[in-house]
Amino acid sequence: MYDADRQEALRLISDAKAILGVTHVAPDGDAIGSLLGLGLLLRQLGKSKVTLACDDGVPEKYRFLPGAADVVRSTRGRFDLILALDCSDERRCGRVFRAASTGRAPVINIDHHVTNTEYGEVNIVLPDTVATTESLFRLMRAWGLELDPDLASCLLTGLVTDTLCFRTANVTPEVMRVAAELMKGGADLSDITARTVNRRPYDSIRFWGALLETVQLDDRVVSVHSSAASRRGSGYPANGDASVVSLLITAQEADIAVSFVETDEGKVEVSFRAKPGFDVSGIALDLGGGGHRVASGCTVEDPLDPTRNRVMEMVKRARREQLARQ
Ligand code: AMP
Ligand code: MN
Ligand code: MN
């Protein structure tokens, strides 16, 4: 199945002239690394009309990556083919994708989320890879393409950021082998780590302060929350929880961690993390989001307090059911 899909993907790419690559809104290192890595692979395949797009642009910390300055936030004109990277559903692909996919262009969906809805004409969804960049590395080999230092840097960035620098439970000897090949190919692991996992704006640390004032532990579920006003008060300009949920899940008394952050539009961004053995992907999927067993998220269009009450009940029930099955 996977063999046929990757051959079909290569055929669609060979036949296409104008190609659009897109990645998810609020992009992380795997989103940007896979988008820029795709651009380099398409160049090796001789494609010259390639547009790389993301609704939210490239966050400042990923602008060191080669090609980051070429990523656009909106597009015009028609495309013959769209490749979506690291997006578990069409909504995650954002406005650029919606605008381009109203035409007849086929979609190749390349991803590693277990909740992927297989929305493409071709779906290369590999939940056993730790990052979409690892999926791209496999495609690179299957298509007979070559590593160079720029491509290696983009691909290693996805591996480093989605595994929190090789600390997650899905890291296998094979992942370390891929990482070693990328390093041999010219990627600088310590530089990538210093620029991504080990770097954040001071404002985000102030925001952690506001969030941690609200921390609660309830039935081995640790949680924090923030209103939009509280986030603004801390000076943190972006949406989301500034990754505080990855800190919360280190609490030894917790099996699951949840953060609730109200956006300026009055929605609530919810992020989940689980200790290995627990699964938070289904909860996020039920709430219209998605993700992985141990890291998932969603956006809920209800006020903060009722959302917290409802989601915390769902999480505690899911935890009890999962414990009963262990
Ligand atoms: P985060 O907590 O934002 O780091 O996200 C953790 C995981 O959940 C990532 O793999 C995301 O792709 C996924 N995720 C987060 N928010 C959403 C959402 N609104 N819809 C679908 N997936 C999401
Ligand atoms: Mn991502
Ligand atoms: Mn990813």
Coordinates of C-alpha atoms and ligand atoms in Angstrom, one line a residue:
M1 CA 0.0 0.0 0.0
Y2 CA 2.7 2.4 1.1
D3 CA 4.9 1.4 -1.9
A4 CA 2.0 2.1 -4.3
D5 CA 1.2 5.4 -2.6
R6 CA 4.8 6.7 -2.8
Q7 CA 5.1 5.7 -6.5
E8 CA 1.7 7.5 -7.2
A9 CA 3.0 10.6 -5.3
L10 CA 6.1 10.6 -7.5
R11 CA 4.0 10.3 -10.6
L12 CA 1.8 13.2 -9.6
I13 CA 4.9 15.3 -8.8
S14 CA 6.5 14.4 -12.2
D15 CA 3.3 15.4 -14.1
A16 CA 2.8 18.7 -12.2
K17 CA 4.2 22.1 -13.1
A18 CA 3.0 24.6 -10.4
I19 CA 3.2 22.9 -7.0
L20 CA 2.1 24.2 -3.6
G21 CA 3.5 22.9 -0.3
V22 CA 1.6 23.8 2.9
T23 CA 2.0 23.1 6.5
H24 CA -0.2 23.6 9.6
V25 CA -1.3 26.8 11.3
A26 CA 0.8 27.8 14.4
P27 CA 3.7 25.8 12.9
D28 CA 6.3 24.0 15.0
G29 CA 9.7 22.8 14.0
D30 CA 8.5 19.7 12.3
A31 CA 6.0 21.8 10.3
I32 CA 8.7 24.2 9.1
G33 CA 11.4 21.6 8.7
S34 CA 9.2 19.3 6.6
L35 CA 7.9 22.3 4.5
L36 CA 11.4 23.5 3.7
G37 CA 12.7 19.9 3.3
L38 CA 9.9 19.3 0.7
G39 CA 11.0 22.4 -1.2
L40 CA 14.6 21.0 -1.4
L41 CA 13.4 17.5 -2.5
L42 CA 11.2 19.0 -5.2
R43 CA 14.1 21.1 -6.5
Q44 CA 16.2 17.8 -6.8
L45 CA 13.2 16.4 -8.8
G46 CA 13.7 19.3 -11.2
K47 CA 10.6 21.3 -10.2
S48 CA 11.1 25.0 -10.6
K49 CA 7.5 26.4 -9.9
V50 CA 7.2 25.6 -6.2
T51 CA 5.4 27.8 -3.7
L52 CA 5.8 27.0 0.0
A53 CA 3.1 28.5 2.3
C54 CA 1.9 28.6 5.9
D55 CA -0.9 30.9 7.2
D56 CA 1.2 32.0 10.1
G57 CA 4.5 32.3 8.3
V58 CA 7.8 31.1 9.8
P59 CA 8.2 31.8 13.6
E60 CA 11.3 33.7 14.4
K61 CA 13.2 30.8 16.0
Y62 CA 13.0 28.7 12.7
R63 CA 14.2 31.5 10.4
F64 CA 17.8 30.2 10.5
L65 CA 16.7 27.3 8.3
P66 CA 17.6 27.5 4.6
G67 CA 14.7 28.7 2.5
A68 CA 12.7 30.2 5.4
A69 CA 12.6 33.6 3.8
D70 CA 10.8 32.2 0.8
V71 CA 7.7 30.9 2.7
V72 CA 4.6 33.0 1.9
R73 CA 1.4 33.4 4.0
S74 CA -1.0 33.6 1.0
T75 CA -1.0 32.6 -2.6
R76 CA -2.5 33.6 -5.9
G77 CA -3.0 31.7 -9.1
R78 CA -3.6 28.0 -9.8
F79 CA -1.7 25.0 -8.8
D80 CA -1.5 21.6 -10.4
L81 CA -0.7 19.8 -7.2
I82 CA -0.8 20.4 -3.4
L83 CA 1.3 18.7 -0.8
A84 CA 0.2 19.0 2.8
L85 CA 2.8 18.3 5.5
D86 CA 2.3 17.5 9.2
C87 CA -1.4 18.3 9.0
S88 CA -3.8 15.8 10.5
D89 CA -6.9 17.3 8.9
E90 CA -7.8 19.9 6.2
R91 CA -8.6 22.6 8.8
R92 CA -5.1 22.4 10.2
C93 CA -3.8 23.3 6.7
G94 CA -5.3 26.7 7.0
R95 CA -6.7 29.4 4.6
V96 CA -3.9 29.0 2.0
F97 CA -4.9 25.4 1.6
R98 CA -8.6 26.1 1.4
A99 CA -8.1 28.8 -1.2
A100 CA -5.9 26.6 -3.4
S101 CA -7.9 23.4 -3.0
T102 CA -11.1 24.9 -4.4
G103 CA -9.5 24.2 -7.8
R104 CA -9.0 20.7 -9.1
A105 CA -5.5 20.2 -7.9
P106 CA -4.9 16.7 -6.3
V107 CA -3.6 16.6 -2.7
I108 CA -0.8 14.5 -1.4
N109 CA -1.1 14.3 2.4
I110 CA 2.3 13.5 4.1
D111 CA 1.9 13.2 7.9
H112 CA 2.6 11.1 11.0
H113 CA -0.5 11.8 13.2
V114 CA -2.4 8.8 14.3
T115 CA -5.6 10.9 14.0
N116 CA -5.0 11.8 10.3
T117 CA -8.3 11.9 8.4
E118 CA -6.7 10.7 5.1
Y119 CA -8.1 13.8 3.2
G120 CA -5.7 13.5 0.3
E121 CA -5.9 11.8 -3.1
V122 CA -2.7 10.1 -2.0
N123 CA -2.1 9.7 1.8
I124 CA 1.4 8.9 3.1
V125 CA 0.6 8.8 6.8
L126 CA 3.2 7.0 8.8
P127 CA 2.3 7.1 12.6
D128 CA 5.4 5.0 13.4
T129 CA 7.6 7.9 12.4
V130 CA 8.5 10.4 15.1
A131 CA 8.2 13.4 12.8
T132 CA 6.9 14.2 9.4
T133 CA 10.6 15.0 8.5
E134 CA 11.3 11.3 9.3
S135 CA 8.6 10.3 6.8
L136 CA 10.2 12.7 4.2
F137 CA 13.6 11.1 4.9
R138 CA 12.1 7.7 4.0
L139 CA 10.5 9.2 0.8
M140 CA 13.9 10.7 -0.1
R141 CA 15.5 7.3 0.1
A142 CA 12.6 5.6 -1.8
W143 CA 12.8 8.2 -4.6
G144 CA 16.6 7.8 -4.9
L145 CA 17.3 11.4 -3.8
E146 CA 20.4 12.7 -2.0
L147 CA 21.0 14.4 1.3
D148 CA 22.9 17.7 1.4
P149 CA 23.6 19.9 4.4
D150 CA 20.5 22.2 3.9
L151 CA 18.1 19.2 3.6
A152 CA 19.8 17.4 6.5
S153 CA 19.3 20.6 8.7
C154 CA 15.6 20.9 7.8
L155 CA 14.9 17.2 8.5
L156 CA 16.9 17.0 11.7
T157 CA 15.0 20.0 13.0
G158 CA 11.7 18.1 12.8
L159 CA 13.2 15.1 14.6
V160 CA 14.7 17.3 17.4
T161 CA 11.6 19.4 18.0
D162 CA 8.9 16.6 17.8
T163 CA 11.0 14.3 20.2
L164 CA 12.0 17.1 22.5
C165 CA 15.6 16.2 21.6
F166 CA 15.2 12.4 21.5
R167 CA 13.5 12.2 24.9
T168 CA 10.0 10.9 23.9
A169 CA 9.0 7.2 24.2
N170 CA 8.7 6.7 20.5
V171 CA 12.5 7.1 19.9
T172 CA 13.9 3.8 18.5
P173 CA 17.3 2.8 17.4
E174 CA 16.1 3.4 13.8
V175 CA 15.3 7.0 14.7
M176 CA 18.8 7.5 16.1
R177 CA 20.2 5.9 13.0
V178 CA 18.3 8.5 10.8
A179 CA 19.5 11.3 13.1
A180 CA 23.1 10.0 12.8
E181 CA 22.8 10.0 9.0
L182 CA 21.5 13.6 9.0
M183 CA 24.4 14.6 11.2
K184 CA 26.8 12.9 8.8
G185 CA 25.0 14.7 6.0
G186 CA 25.9 18.1 7.5
A187 CA 23.2 18.9 10.1
D188 CA 24.5 20.4 13.3
L189 CA 22.6 18.8 16.2
S190 CA 23.9 21.0 19.0
D191 CA 23.2 24.2 17.0
I192 CA 19.6 23.0 16.1
T193 CA 18.9 22.1 19.7
A194 CA 20.2 25.4 21.0
R195 CA 18.1 27.4 18.5
T196 CA 14.8 25.4 19.0
V197 CA 14.2 23.2 22.1
N198 CA 16.6 25.2 24.3
R199 CA 15.4 28.7 23.2
R200 CA 12.2 30.7 24.0
P201 CA 11.3 34.4 24.4
Y202 CA 11.5 35.8 27.9
D203 CA 7.8 36.8 27.5
S204 CA 6.9 33.1 27.3
I205 CA 8.6 32.5 30.7
R206 CA 6.6 35.3 32.2
F207 CA 3.5 33.7 30.8
W208 CA 4.5 30.4 32.4
G209 CA 4.5 32.3 35.7
A210 CA 0.9 33.4 35.2
L211 CA -0.2 29.9 34.1
L212 CA 1.7 28.2 36.9
E213 CA -0.2 30.4 39.5
T214 CA -3.3 28.3 38.5
V215 CA -1.8 24.8 38.6
Q216 CA -4.0 22.1 40.0
L217 CA -3.6 18.3 40.5
D218 CA -6.8 16.4 40.4
D219 CA -7.0 12.5 40.1
R220 CA -3.5 12.5 38.6
V221 CA -4.4 15.1 36.0
V222 CA -2.4 18.3 36.3
S223 CA -3.8 21.4 34.6
V224 CA -3.3 25.2 34.2
H225 CA -5.5 27.8 32.6
S226 CA -5.3 31.5 31.4
S227 CA -7.8 34.0 30.2
A228 CA -6.9 36.2 27.2
A229 CA -6.5 39.2 29.6
S230 CA -4.1 37.3 31.8
R231 CA -2.0 36.2 28.8
R232 CA -1.9 39.8 27.5
G233 CA -0.9 41.0 31.0
S234 CA 2.1 38.7 30.9
G235 CA 3.2 40.3 27.6
Y236 CA 3.1 37.0 25.7
P237 CA 1.9 38.0 22.2
A238 CA 1.0 34.6 20.6
N239 CA -1.8 32.1 21.0
G240 CA -1.2 28.8 22.7
D241 CA 0.4 27.8 26.0
A242 CA 4.0 28.5 25.2
S243 CA 4.6 24.8 25.6
V244 CA 4.0 24.9 29.4
V245 CA 2.1 21.5 29.0
S246 CA 5.4 19.8 28.3
L247 CA 6.7 21.0 31.6
L248 CA 3.5 20.0 33.5
I249 CA 3.7 16.4 32.3
T250 CA 7.1 16.0 34.1
A251 CA 5.1 16.1 37.4
Q252 CA 5.7 12.6 38.9
E253 CA 2.3 12.6 40.5
A254 CA 0.5 13.1 37.1
D255 CA -0.5 10.7 34.3
I256 CA -2.0 13.4 32.1
A257 CA -1.4 17.2 31.7
V258 CA -3.8 19.8 30.2
S259 CA -3.5 23.5 29.5
F260 CA -6.4 25.8 28.7
V261 CA -5.6 29.2 27.1
E262 CA -8.4 31.6 26.0
T263 CA -7.6 33.3 22.6
D264 CA -8.4 36.9 21.8
E265 CA -11.4 35.6 19.8
G266 CA -12.9 34.0 22.9
K267 CA -12.0 30.4 21.9
V268 CA -10.0 28.0 24.1
E269 CA -6.8 26.3 22.9
V270 CA -6.4 23.1 24.8
S271 CA -3.1 21.1 24.8
F272 CA -2.8 17.6 26.2
R273 CA 0.2 15.5 27.2
A274 CA 0.3 11.9 28.6
K275 CA 2.8 9.7 30.2
P276 CA 3.6 6.6 28.0
G277 CA 0.8 4.1 28.5
F278 CA -1.9 6.7 28.4
D279 CA -3.5 8.0 25.3
V280 CA -4.9 11.6 24.8
S281 CA -5.3 11.5 21.0
G282 CA -8.9 10.3 21.2
I283 CA -10.0 13.1 23.5
A284 CA -8.5 15.7 21.2
L285 CA -10.1 14.0 18.2
D286 CA -13.6 14.0 19.9
L287 CA -13.2 17.7 20.5
G288 CA -12.4 18.4 16.8
G289 CA -8.6 18.4 17.1
G290 CA -6.0 15.7 16.8
G291 CA -2.5 14.6 17.5
H292 CA -0.5 11.7 18.9
R293 CA -1.1 9.2 21.8
V294 CA 1.0 11.3 24.2
A295 CA 0.7 14.8 22.7
S296 CA -2.5 16.3 21.2
G297 CA -4.5 19.4 21.0
C298 CA -7.8 21.1 19.9
T299 CA -9.5 24.5 19.8
V300 CA -12.9 24.7 21.6
E301 CA -15.4 27.4 20.6
D302 CA -16.9 27.8 24.1
P303 CA -16.1 30.1 27.0
L304 CA -13.1 29.2 29.3
D305 CA -14.8 27.9 32.5
P306 CA -17.4 25.6 30.9
T307 CA -14.7 24.2 28.6
R308 CA -12.4 23.5 31.5
N309 CA -15.2 21.7 33.4
R310 CA -16.3 19.6 30.4
V311 CA -12.8 18.7 29.2
M312 CA -11.5 17.9 32.7
E313 CA -14.4 15.4 33.2
M314 CA -13.6 13.8 29.8
V315 CA -9.9 13.5 30.6
K316 CA -10.5 12.0 34.1
R317 CA -13.1 9.5 32.6
A318 CA -10.7 8.5 29.8
R319 CA -7.8 8.1 32.3
R320 CA -10.0 5.8 34.5
E321 CA -11.1 3.7 31.5
Q322 CA -7.5 3.4 30.3
L323 CA -6.3 2.4 33.7
A324 CA -9.0 -0.3 33.9
R325 CA -7.7 -1.8 30.6
Q326 CA -4.0 -1.7 31.6
Ligands
AMP1 P1 0.7 21.3 20.9 O1 0.2 20.9 22.3 O2 0.2 22.5 20.3 O3 2.2 21.2 21.0 O4 0.3 20.1 20.0 C1 0.5 18.7 20.3 C2 0.1 17.9 19.1 O5 -1.3 18.0 18.9 C3 0.7 18.2 17.8 O6 1.0 17.0 17.1 C4 -0.3 19.0 17.0 O7 -0.2 18.7 15.7 C5 -1.6 18.5 17.6 N1 -2.6 19.5 17.7 C6 -2.6 20.6 18.5 N2 -3.6 21.4 18.3 C7 -4.4 20.8 17.3 C8 -5.6 21.2 16.7 N3 -6.3 22.3 17.0 N4 -6.1 20.3 15.7 C9 -5.4 19.2 15.4 N5 -4.3 18.8 16.0 C10 -3.8 19.6 17.0
MN2 MN 3.5 19.8 13.9
MN3 MN 4.9 16.5 13.6

